Short mmCIF file of C-alpha atoms in Angstrom, two decimals:
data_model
loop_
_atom_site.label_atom_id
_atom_site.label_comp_id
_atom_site.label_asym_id
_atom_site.label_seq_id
_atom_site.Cartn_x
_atom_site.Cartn_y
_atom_site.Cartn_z
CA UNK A 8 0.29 7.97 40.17
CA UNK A 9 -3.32 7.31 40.49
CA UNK A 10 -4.59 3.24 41.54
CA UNK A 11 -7.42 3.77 39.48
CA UNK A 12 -8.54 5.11 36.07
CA UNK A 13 -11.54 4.89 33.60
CA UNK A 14 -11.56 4.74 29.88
CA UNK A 15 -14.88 4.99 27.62
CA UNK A 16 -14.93 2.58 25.33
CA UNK A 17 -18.20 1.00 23.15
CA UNK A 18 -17.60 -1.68 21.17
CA UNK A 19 -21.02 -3.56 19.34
CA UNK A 20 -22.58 -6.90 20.13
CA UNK A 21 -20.02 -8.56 17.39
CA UNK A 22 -16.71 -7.21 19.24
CA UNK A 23 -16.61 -9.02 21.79
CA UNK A 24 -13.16 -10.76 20.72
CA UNK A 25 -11.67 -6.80 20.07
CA UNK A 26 -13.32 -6.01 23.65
CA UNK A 27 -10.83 -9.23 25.09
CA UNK A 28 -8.22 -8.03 22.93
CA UNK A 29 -8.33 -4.86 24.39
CA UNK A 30 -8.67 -5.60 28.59
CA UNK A 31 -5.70 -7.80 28.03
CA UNK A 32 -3.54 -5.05 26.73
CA UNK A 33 -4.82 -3.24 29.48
CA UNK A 34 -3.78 -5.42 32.08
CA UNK A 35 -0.27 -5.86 29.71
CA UNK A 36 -0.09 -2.09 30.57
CA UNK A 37 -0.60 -2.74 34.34
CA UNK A 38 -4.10 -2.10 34.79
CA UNK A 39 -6.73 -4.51 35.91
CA UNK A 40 -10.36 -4.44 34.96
CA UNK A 41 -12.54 -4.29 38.12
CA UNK A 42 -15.80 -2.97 36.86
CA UNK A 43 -17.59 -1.60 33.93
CA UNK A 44 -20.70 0.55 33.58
CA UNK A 45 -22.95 1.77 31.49
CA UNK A 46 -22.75 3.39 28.24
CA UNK A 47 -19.01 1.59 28.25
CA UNK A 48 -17.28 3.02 31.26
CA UNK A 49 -14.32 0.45 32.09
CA UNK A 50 -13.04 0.99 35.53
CA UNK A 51 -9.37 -0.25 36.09
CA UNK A 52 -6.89 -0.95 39.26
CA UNK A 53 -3.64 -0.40 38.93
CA UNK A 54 -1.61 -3.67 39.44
CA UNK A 55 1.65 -5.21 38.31
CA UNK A 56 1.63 -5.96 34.45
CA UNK A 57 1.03 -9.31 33.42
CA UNK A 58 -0.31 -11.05 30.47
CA UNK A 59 -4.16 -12.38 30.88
CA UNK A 60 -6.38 -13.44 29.07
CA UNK A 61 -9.93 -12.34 29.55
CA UNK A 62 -12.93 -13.72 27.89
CA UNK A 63 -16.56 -13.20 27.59
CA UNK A 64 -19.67 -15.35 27.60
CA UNK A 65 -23.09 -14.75 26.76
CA UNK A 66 -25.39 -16.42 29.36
CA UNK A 67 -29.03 -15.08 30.57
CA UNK A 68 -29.79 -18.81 31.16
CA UNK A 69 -26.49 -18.81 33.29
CA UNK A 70 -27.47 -16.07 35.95
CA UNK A 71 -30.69 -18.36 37.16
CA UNK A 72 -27.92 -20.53 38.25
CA UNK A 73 -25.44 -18.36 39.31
CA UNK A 74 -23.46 -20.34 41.93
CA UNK A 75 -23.23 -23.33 39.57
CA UNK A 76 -22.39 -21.02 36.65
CA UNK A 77 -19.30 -19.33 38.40
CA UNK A 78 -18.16 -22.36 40.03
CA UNK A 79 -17.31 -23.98 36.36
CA UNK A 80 -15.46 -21.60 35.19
CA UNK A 81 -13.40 -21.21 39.05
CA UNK A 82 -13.33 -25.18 38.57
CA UNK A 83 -11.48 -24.56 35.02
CA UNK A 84 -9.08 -21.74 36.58
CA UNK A 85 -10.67 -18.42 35.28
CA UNK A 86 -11.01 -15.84 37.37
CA UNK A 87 -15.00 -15.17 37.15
CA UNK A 88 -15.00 -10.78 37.42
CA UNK A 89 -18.75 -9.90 37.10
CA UNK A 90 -21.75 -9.61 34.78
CA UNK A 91 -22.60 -7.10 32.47
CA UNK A 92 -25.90 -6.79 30.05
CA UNK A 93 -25.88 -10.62 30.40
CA UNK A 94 -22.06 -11.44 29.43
CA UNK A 95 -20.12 -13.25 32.16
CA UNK A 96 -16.55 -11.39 32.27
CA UNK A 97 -13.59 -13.58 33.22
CA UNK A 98 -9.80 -13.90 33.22
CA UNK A 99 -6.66 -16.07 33.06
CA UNK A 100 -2.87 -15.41 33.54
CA UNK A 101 -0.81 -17.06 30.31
CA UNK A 102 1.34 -18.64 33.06
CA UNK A 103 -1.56 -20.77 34.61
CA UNK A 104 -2.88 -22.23 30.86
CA UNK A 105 -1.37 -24.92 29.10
CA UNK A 106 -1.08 -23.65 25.59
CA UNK A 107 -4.12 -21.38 24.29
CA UNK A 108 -6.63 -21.92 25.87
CA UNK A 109 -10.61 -20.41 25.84
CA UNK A 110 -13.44 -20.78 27.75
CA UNK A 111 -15.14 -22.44 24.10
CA UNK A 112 -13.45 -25.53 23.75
CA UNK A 113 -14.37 -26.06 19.94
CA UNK A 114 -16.30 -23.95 17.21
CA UNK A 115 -19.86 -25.36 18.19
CA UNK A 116 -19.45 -24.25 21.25
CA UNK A 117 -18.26 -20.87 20.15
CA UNK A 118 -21.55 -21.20 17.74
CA UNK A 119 -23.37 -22.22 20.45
CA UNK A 120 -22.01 -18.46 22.05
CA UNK A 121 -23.19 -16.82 19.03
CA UNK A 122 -26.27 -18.38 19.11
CA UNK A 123 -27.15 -17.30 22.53
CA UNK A 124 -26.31 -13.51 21.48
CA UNK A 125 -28.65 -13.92 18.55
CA UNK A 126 -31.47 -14.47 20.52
CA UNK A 127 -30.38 -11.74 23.78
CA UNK A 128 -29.47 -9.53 21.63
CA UNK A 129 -30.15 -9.49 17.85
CA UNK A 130 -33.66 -10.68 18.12
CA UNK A 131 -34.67 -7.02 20.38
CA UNK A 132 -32.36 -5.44 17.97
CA UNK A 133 -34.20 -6.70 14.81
CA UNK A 134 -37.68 -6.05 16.62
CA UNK A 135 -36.65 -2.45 17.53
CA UNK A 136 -35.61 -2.15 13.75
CA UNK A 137 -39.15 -3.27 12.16
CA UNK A 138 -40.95 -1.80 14.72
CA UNK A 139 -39.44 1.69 15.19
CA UNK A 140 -36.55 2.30 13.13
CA UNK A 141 -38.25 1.59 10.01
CA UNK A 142 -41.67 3.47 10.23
CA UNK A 143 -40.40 5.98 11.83
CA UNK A 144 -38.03 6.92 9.18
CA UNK A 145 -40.64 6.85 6.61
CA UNK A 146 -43.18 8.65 8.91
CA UNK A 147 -40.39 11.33 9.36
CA UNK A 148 -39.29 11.89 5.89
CA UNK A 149 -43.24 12.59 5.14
CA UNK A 150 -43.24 15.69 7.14
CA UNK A 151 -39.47 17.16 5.78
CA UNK A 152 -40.63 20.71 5.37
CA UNK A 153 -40.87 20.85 9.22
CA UNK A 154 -37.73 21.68 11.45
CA UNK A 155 -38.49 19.61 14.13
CA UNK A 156 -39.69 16.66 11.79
CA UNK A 157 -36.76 17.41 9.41
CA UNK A 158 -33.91 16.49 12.34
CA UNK A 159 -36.02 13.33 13.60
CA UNK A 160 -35.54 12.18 10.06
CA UNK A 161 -32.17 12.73 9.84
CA UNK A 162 -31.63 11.12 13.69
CA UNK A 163 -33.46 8.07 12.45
CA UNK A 164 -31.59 7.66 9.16
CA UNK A 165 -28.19 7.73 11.44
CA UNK A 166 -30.26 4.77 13.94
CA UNK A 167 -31.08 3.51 10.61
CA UNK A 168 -27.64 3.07 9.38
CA UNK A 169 -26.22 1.98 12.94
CA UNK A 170 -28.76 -0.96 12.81
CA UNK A 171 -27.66 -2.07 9.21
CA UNK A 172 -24.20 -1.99 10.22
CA UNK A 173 -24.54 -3.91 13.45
CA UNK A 174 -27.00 -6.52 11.32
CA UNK A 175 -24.61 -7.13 8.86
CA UNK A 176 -21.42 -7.24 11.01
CA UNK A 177 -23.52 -9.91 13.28
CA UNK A 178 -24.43 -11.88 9.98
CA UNK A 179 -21.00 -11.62 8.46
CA UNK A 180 -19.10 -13.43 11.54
CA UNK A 181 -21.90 -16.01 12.27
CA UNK A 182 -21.43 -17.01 8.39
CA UNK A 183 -17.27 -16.92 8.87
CA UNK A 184 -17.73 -19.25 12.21
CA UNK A 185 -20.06 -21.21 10.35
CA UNK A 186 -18.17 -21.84 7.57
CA UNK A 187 -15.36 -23.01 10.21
CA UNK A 188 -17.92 -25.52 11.72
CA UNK A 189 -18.02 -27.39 8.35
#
């Protein structure tokens, strides 16, 4: 049997709780996460199966301060893995937590979280969109009678589409957490 395998796997800025779901069933299954590349290329180590818990922050801020960053969550028992597009990766076996237990200790924190992703991540997103998704779609759908034109249009209605979806998945779970908060 092979020690190491690699699964392709994308999941969007607002999945990051289906992304933990997912490594731990991995490691359930016997496989570790050691690395992961771009465009979602998880690489995993055969180990002995085991239920942990792996969790993700979003942290720019954090990697300025690396040492200091790492060392809190090694000084609350996680397991700090590596960084990827600016989340922190870490991990926990069940048997060395006391009850559930996440690297957000309340909601605002876990706002906090979605806060920082907002502004990594959404704010590009939404600049991208207004800037470049947006015109170009309407530029493209001016010139339809041309071939090449024809399948830019089309390429930018699918980027159009993807946007909306991400925008509205983002805005539905930072309405669900904040309606938690209160």
């Amino acid at each position: 049997m092979s020690q190491h395998k690699r699964e392709f796997k994308i999941f969007s800025i607002v999945e990051y709780e289906q992304e933990q779901e997912y490594l731990r069933s991995q490691h359930k299954k016997g496989w570790k996460l050691v690395h992961l590349t771009f465009p979602g290329i998880y690489r995993f180590e055969a180990c002995e199966p085991e239920d942990v818990v792996y969790q993700l922050d979003y942290h720019k801020e954090g990697l300025g301060s690396q040492d200091s960053y790492v060392q809190i969550f090694k000084d609350c028992g996680w397991e700090y893995l590596f960084d990827f597009l600016g989340y922190s990766y870490v991990r926990k076996p069940v048997t060395h937590m006391q009850g559930e237990e996440e690297i957000f200790c309340d909601e605002a924190s876990r706002m906090d979280f979605i806060g920082r992703v907002f502004k990594g991540r959404m704010v590009p997103l939404l600049g991208m969109f207004f800037l470049v998704i947006i015109p170009q779609t309407i530029l493209q759908a001016s010139f339809l009678k041309s071939e090449p034109h024809r399948t830019l249009f089309y390429i930018y209605v699918v980027l159009f589409a993807l946007y909306l979806y991400i925008f509205i998945r983002f805005s539905l779970q930072y309405r669900k957490l904040k309606q938690r908060l209160n």
